[in-house]
PDB file of C-alpha atoms in Angstrom:
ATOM      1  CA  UNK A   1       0.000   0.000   0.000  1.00  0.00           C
ATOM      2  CA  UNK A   2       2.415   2.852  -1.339  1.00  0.00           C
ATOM      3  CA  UNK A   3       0.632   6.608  -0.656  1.00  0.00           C
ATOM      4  CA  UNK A   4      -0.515   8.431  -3.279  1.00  0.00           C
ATOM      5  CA  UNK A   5       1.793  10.572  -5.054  1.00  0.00           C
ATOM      6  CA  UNK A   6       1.384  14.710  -4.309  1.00  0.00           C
ATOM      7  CA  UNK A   7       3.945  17.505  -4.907  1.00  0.00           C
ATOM      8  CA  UNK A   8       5.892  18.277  -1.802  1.00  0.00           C
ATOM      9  CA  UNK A   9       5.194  21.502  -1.695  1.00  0.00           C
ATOM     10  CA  UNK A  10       3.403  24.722  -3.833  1.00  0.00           C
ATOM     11  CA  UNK A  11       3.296  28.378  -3.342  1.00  0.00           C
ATOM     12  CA  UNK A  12       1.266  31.099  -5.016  1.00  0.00           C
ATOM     13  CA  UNK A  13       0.701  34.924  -4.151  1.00  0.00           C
ATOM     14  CA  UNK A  14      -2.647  36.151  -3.020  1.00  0.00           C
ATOM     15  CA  UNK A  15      -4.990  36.283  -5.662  1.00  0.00           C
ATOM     16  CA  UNK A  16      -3.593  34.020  -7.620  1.00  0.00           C
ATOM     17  CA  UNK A  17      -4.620  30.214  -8.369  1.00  0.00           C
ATOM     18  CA  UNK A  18      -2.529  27.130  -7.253  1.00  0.00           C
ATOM     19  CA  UNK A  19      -3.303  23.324  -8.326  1.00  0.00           C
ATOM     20  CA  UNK A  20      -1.850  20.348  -6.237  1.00  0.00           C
ATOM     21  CA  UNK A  21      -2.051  17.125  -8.023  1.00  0.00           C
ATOM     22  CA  UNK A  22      -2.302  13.643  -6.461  1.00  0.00           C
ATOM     23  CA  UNK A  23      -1.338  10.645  -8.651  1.00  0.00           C
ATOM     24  CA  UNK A  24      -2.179   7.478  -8.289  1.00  0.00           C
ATOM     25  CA  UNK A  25      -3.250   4.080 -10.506  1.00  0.00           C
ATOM     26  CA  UNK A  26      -6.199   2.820 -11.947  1.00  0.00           C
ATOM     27  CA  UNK A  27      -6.623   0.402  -8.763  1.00  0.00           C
ATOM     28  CA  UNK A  28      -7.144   3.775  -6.908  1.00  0.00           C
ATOM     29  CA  UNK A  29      -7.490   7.287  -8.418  1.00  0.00           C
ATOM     30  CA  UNK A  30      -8.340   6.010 -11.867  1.00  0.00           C
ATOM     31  CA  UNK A  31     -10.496   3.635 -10.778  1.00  0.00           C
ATOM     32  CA  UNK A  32     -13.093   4.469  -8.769  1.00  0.00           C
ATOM     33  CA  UNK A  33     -14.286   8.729  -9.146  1.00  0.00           C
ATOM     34  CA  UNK A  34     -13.956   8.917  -4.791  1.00  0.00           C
ATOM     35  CA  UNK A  35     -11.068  11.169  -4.043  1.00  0.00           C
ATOM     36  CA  UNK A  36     -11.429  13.259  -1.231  1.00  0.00           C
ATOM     37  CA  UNK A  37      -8.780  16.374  -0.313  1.00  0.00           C
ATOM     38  CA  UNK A  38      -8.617  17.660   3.382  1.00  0.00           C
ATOM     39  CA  UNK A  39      -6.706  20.856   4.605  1.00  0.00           C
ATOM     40  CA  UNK A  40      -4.744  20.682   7.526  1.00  0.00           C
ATOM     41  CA  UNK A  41      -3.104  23.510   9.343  1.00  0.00           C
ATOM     42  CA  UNK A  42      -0.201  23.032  12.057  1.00  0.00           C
ATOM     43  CA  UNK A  43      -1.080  21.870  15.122  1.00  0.00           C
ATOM     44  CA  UNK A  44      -4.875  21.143  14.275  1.00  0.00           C
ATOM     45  CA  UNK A  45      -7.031  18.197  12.819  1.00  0.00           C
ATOM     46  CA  UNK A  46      -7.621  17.829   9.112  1.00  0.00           C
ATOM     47  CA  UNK A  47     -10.706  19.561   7.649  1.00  0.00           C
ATOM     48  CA  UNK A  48     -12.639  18.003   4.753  1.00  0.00           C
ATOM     49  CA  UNK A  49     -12.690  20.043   1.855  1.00  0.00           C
ATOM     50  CA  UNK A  50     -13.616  17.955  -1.555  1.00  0.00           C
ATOM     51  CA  UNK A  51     -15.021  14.701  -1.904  1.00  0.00           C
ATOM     52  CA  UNK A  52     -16.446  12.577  -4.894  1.00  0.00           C
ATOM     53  CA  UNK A  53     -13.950  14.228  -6.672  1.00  0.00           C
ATOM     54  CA  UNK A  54     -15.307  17.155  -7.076  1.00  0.00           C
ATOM     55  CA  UNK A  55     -18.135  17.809  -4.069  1.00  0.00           C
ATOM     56  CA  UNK A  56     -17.761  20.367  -1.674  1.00  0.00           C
ATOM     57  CA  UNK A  57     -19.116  20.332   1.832  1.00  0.00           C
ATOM     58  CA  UNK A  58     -21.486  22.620   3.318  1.00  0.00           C
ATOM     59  CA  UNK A  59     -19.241  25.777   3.968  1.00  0.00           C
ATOM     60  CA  UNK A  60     -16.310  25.029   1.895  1.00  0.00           C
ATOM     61  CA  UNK A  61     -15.812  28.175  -0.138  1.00  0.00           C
ATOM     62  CA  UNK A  62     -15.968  27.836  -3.842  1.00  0.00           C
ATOM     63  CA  UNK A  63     -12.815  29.135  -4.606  1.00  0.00           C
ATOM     64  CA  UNK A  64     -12.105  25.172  -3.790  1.00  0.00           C
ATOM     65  CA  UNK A  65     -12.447  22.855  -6.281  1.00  0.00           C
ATOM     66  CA  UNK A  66     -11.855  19.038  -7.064  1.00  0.00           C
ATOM     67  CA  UNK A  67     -10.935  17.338 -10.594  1.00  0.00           C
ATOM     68  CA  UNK A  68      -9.589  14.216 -12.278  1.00  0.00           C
ATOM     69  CA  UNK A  69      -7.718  12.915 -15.421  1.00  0.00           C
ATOM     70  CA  UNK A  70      -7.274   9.076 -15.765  1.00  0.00           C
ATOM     71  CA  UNK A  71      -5.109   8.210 -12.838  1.00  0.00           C
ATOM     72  CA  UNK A  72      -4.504  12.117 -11.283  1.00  0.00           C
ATOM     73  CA  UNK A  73      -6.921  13.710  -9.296  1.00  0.00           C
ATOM     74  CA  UNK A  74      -6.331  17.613  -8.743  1.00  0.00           C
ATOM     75  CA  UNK A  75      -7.263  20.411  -5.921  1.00  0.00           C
ATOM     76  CA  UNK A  76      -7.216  23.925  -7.188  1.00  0.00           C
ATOM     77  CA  UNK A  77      -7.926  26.607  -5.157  1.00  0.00           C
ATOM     78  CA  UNK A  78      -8.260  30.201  -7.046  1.00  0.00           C
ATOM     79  CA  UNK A  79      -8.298  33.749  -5.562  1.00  0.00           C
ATOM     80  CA  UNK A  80      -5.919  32.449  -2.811  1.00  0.00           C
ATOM     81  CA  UNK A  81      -5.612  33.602   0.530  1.00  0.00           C
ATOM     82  CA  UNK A  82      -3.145  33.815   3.271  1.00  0.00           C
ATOM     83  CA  UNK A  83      -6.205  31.460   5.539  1.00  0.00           C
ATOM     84  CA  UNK A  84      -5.091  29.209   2.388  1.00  0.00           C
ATOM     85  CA  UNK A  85      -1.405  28.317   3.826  1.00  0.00           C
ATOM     86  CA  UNK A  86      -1.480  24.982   5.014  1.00  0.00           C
ATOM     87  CA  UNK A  87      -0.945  21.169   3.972  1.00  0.00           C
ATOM     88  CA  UNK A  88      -3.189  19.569   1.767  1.00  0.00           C
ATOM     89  CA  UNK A  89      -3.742  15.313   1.221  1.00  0.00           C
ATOM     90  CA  UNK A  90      -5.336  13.730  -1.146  1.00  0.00           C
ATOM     91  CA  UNK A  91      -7.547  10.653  -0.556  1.00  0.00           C
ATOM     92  CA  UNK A  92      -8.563   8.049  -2.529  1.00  0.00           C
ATOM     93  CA  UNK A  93     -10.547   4.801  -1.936  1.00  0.00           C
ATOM     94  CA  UNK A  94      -8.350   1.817  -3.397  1.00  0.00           C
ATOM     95  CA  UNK A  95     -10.308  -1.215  -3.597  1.00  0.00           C
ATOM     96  CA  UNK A  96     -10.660  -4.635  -0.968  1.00  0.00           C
ATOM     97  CA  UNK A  97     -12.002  -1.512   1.527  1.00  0.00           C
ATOM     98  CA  UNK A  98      -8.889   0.196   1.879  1.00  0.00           C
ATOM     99  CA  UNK A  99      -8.331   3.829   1.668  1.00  0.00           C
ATOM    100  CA  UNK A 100      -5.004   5.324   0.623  1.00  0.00           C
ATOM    101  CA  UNK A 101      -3.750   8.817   1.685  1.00  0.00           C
ATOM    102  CA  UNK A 102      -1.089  10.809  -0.349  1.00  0.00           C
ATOM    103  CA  UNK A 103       1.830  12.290   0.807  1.00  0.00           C
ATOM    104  CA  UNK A 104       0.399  15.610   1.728  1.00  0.00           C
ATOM    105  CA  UNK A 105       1.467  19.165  -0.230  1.00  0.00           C
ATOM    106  CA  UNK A 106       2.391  21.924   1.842  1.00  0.00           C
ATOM    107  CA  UNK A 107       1.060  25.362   0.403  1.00  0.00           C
ATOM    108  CA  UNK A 108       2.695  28.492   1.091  1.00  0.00           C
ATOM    109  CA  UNK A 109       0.805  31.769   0.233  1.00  0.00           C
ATOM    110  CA  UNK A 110       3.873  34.023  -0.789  1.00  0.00           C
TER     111      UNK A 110
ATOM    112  CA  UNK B   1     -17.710  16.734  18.685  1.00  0.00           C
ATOM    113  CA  UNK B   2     -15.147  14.071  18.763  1.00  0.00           C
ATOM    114  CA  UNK B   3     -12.243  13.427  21.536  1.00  0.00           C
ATOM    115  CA  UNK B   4     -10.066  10.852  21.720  1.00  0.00           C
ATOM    116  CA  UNK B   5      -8.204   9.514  24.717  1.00  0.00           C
ATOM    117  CA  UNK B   6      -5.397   6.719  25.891  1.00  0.00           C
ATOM    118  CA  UNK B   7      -2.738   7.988  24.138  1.00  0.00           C
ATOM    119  CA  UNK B   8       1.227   7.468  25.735  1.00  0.00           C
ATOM    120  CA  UNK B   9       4.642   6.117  26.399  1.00  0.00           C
ATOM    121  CA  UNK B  10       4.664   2.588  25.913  1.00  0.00           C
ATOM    122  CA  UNK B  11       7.401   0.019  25.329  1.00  0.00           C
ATOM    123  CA  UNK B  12       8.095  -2.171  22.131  1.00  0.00           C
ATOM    124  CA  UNK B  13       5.787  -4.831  22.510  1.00  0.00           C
ATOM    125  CA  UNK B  14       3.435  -3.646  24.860  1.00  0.00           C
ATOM    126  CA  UNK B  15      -0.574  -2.773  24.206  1.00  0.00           C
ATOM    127  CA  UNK B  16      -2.608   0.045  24.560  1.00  0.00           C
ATOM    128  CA  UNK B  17      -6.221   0.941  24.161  1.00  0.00           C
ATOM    129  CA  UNK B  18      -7.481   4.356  22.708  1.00  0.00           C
ATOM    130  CA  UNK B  19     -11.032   5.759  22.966  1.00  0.00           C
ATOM    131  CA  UNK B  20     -12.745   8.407  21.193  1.00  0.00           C
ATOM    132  CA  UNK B  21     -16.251   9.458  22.689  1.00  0.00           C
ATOM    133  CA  UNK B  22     -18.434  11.068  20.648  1.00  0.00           C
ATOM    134  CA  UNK B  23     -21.046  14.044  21.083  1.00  0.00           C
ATOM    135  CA  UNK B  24     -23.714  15.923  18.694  1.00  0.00           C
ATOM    136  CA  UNK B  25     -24.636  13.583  16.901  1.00  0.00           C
ATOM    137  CA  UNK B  26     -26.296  10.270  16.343  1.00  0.00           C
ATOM    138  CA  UNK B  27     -22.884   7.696  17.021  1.00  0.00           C
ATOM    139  CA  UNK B  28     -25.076   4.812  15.822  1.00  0.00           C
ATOM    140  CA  UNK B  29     -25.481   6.074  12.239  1.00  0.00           C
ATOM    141  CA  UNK B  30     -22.169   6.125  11.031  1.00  0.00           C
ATOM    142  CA  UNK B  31     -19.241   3.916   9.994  1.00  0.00           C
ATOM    143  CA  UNK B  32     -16.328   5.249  11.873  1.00  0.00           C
ATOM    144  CA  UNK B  33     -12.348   5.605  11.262  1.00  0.00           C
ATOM    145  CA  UNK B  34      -8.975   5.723  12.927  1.00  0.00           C
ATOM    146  CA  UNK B  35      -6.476   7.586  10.720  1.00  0.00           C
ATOM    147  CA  UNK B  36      -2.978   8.323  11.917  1.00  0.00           C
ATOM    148  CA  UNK B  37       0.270  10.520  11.675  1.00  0.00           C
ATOM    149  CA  UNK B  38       3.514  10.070  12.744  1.00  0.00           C
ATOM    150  CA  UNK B  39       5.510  13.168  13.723  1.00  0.00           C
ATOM    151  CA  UNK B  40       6.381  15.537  10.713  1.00  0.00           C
ATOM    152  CA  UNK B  41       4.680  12.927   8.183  1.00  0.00           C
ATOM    153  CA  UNK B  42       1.716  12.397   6.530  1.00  0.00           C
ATOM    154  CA  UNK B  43      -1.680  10.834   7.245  1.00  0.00           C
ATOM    155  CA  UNK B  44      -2.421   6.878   7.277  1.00  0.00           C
ATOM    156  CA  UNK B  45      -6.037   5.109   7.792  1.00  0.00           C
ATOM    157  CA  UNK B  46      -5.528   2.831   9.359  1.00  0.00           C
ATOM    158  CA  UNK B  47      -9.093   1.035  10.381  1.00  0.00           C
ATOM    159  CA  UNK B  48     -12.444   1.394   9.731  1.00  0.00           C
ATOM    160  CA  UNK B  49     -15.678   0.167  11.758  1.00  0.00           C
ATOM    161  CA  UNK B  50     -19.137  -0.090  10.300  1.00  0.00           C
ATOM    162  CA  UNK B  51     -22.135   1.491  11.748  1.00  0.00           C
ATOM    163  CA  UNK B  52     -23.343  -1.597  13.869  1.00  0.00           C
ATOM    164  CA  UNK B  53     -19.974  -2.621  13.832  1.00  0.00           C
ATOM    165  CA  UNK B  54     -20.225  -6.210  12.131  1.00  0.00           C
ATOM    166  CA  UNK B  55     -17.603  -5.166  10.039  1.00  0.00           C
ATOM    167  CA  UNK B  56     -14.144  -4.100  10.384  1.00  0.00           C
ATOM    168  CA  UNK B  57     -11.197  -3.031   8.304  1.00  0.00           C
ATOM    169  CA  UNK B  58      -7.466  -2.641   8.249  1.00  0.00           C
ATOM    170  CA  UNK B  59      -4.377  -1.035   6.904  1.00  0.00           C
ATOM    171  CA  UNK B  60      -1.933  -3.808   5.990  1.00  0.00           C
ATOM    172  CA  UNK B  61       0.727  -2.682   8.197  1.00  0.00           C
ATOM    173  CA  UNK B  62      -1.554  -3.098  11.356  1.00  0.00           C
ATOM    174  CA  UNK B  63      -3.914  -5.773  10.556  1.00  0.00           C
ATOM    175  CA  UNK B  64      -3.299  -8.791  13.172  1.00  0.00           C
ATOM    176  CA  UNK B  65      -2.154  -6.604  15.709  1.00  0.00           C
ATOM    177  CA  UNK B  66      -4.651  -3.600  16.016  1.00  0.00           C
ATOM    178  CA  UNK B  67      -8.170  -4.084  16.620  1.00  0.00           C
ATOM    179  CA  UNK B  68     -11.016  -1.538  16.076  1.00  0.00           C
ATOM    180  CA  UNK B  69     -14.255  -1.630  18.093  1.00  0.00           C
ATOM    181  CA  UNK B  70     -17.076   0.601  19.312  1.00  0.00           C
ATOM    182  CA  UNK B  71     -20.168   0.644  21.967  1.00  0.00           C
ATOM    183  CA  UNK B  72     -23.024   2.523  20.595  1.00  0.00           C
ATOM    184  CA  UNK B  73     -24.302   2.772  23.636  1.00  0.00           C
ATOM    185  CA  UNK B  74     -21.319   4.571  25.184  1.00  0.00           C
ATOM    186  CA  UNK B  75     -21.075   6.315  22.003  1.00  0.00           C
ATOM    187  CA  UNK B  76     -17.281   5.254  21.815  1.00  0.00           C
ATOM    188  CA  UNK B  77     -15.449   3.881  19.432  1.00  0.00           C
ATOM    189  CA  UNK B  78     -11.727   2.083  20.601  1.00  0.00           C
ATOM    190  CA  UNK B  79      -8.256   1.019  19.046  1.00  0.00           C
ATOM    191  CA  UNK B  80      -6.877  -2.133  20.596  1.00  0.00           C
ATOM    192  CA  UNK B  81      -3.107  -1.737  19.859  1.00  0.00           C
ATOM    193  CA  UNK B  82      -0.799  -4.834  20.592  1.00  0.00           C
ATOM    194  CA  UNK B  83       2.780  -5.752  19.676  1.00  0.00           C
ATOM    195  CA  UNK B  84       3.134  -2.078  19.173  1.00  0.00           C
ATOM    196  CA  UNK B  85       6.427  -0.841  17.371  1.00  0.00           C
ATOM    197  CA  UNK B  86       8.423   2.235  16.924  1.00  0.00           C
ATOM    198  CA  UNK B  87       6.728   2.887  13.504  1.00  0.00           C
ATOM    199  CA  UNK B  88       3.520   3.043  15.406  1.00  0.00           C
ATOM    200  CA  UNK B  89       4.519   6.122  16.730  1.00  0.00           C
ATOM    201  CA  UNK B  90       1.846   8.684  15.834  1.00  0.00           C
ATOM    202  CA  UNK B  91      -1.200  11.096  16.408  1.00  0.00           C
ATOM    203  CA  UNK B  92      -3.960   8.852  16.325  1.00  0.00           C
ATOM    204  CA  UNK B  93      -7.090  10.684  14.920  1.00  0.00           C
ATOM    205  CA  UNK B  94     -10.657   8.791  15.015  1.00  0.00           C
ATOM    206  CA  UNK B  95     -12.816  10.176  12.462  1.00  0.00           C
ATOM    207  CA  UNK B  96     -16.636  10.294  10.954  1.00  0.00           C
ATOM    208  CA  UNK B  97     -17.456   8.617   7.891  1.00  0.00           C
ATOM    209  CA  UNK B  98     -19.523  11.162   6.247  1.00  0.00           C
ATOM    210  CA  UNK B  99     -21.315   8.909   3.924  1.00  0.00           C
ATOM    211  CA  UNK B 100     -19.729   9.579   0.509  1.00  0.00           C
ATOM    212  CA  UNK B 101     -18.863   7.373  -2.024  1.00  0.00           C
ATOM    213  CA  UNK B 102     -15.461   5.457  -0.974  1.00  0.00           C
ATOM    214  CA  UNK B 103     -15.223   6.784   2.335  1.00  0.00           C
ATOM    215  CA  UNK B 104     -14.280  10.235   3.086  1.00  0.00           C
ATOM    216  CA  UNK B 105     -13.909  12.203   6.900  1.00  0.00           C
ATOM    217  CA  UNK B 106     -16.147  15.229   7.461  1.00  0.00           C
ATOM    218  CA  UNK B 107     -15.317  15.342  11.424  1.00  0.00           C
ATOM    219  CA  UNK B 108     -11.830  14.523  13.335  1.00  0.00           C
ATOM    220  CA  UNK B 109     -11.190  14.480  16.947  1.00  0.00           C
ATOM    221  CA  UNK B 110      -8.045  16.296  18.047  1.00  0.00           C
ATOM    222  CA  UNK B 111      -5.679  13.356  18.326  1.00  0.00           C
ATOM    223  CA  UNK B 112      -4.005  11.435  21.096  1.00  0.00           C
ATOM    224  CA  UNK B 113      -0.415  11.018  20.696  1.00  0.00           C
ATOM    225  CA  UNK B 114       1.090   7.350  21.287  1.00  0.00           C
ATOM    226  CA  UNK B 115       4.956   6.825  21.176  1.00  0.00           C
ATOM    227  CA  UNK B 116       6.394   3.750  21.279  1.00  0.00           C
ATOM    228  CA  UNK B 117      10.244   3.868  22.895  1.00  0.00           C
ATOM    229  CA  UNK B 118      12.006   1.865  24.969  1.00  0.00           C
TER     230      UNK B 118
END
């Protein structure tokens, strides 16, 4: 069970958009369309922010949003914000009930 | 709310038992999920219980030594950690299933922090 694979880190000024991709294969990512990304600042819990993909929860601002191409699922987040800076994981279910997290991204907000 | 507890120092080897009582909402409902991280790294599920708790799940690298349960009528949900190992080492999160497609977490307690050290 190897994590999924993110970028180990972005940055981006305010204002400006930032995508964090997650790769994976088709027994995980490309095969089933239930990626999930969570925000996690330091020191506190994760926070669910896309699921299914490409679902947002119930006060998860828009300028969130979820995607995927074959075996990559991306997060992009546009009009960025310093509240933005923090470390990002993707999520995917991966078959025989197991879920696989990746790596995690850390964002900095320049 | 969520709020785990039993966290520690424990040798190589030894056991240990984490809790995570649960408030606000209906316990009984909802498939529930340990998910871990050691220091500085990045998260790991590592078990998952369903709703009535007939069925269980586990991360490879803890199945046969960890052991999820829950009482619904405590509204708690437990880790039963044995043989543990340095690698164990980690912030041990329960979390809510929040009944999406593949499993995804839409509440997480705080964490209890086990380390494993001789």
């Amino acid at each position: 069970q190897s994590a999924l694979t993110q970028p180990r880190s972005v940055s981006g000024s305010p204002g400006q958009s930032v995508t964090i991709s997650c790769t994976g294969t088709s027994s995980d990512v490309g095969g089933y369309n239930y990626v999930s990304w969570y925000q996690q600042h330091p020191g506190k819990a994760p926070k669910l922010m896309i699921y299914e993909v490409n679902k947002r929860p119930s006060g998860v601002p828009d300028r969130f949003s979820g995607s995927k191409s074959g075996n990559t699922a991306s997060l992009t987040i546009s009009g960025l914000q310093a509240e933005d800076e923090a470390d990002y994981y993707c999520c995917s279910y991966a078959g025989r009930y197991i879920v696989m997290f990746g790596g995690g991204t850390e964002l900095t907000v320049l | 709310q969520l709020e785990e507890s039993g966290g520690g120092l424990v040798q190589p080897g030894g056991s240990l038992r984490l809790s995570c009582a649960a408030s606000g909402f209906t316990f009984s409902s909802n498939w529930m999920h340990w998910v871990r991280q050691a220091p500085g790294k990045g998260l790991v599920w590592v078990s998952r219980i369903t709703s009535d708790g007939s069925n269980t799940n586990y991360a490879d690298s803890v199945r046969g030594r960890f052991t999820i349960s829950r009482d619904n009528a405590k509204n708690t949900l437990y880790l039963q950690m044995n043989s543990l190992r340095a690698e164990d080492t980690a912030v041990y999160y329960c979390a809510r299933d929040a009944f999406c497609g593949g499993d995804c977490f839409d509440y997480w307690g705080q964490g209890t922090l086990v380390s494993v050290s001789s």
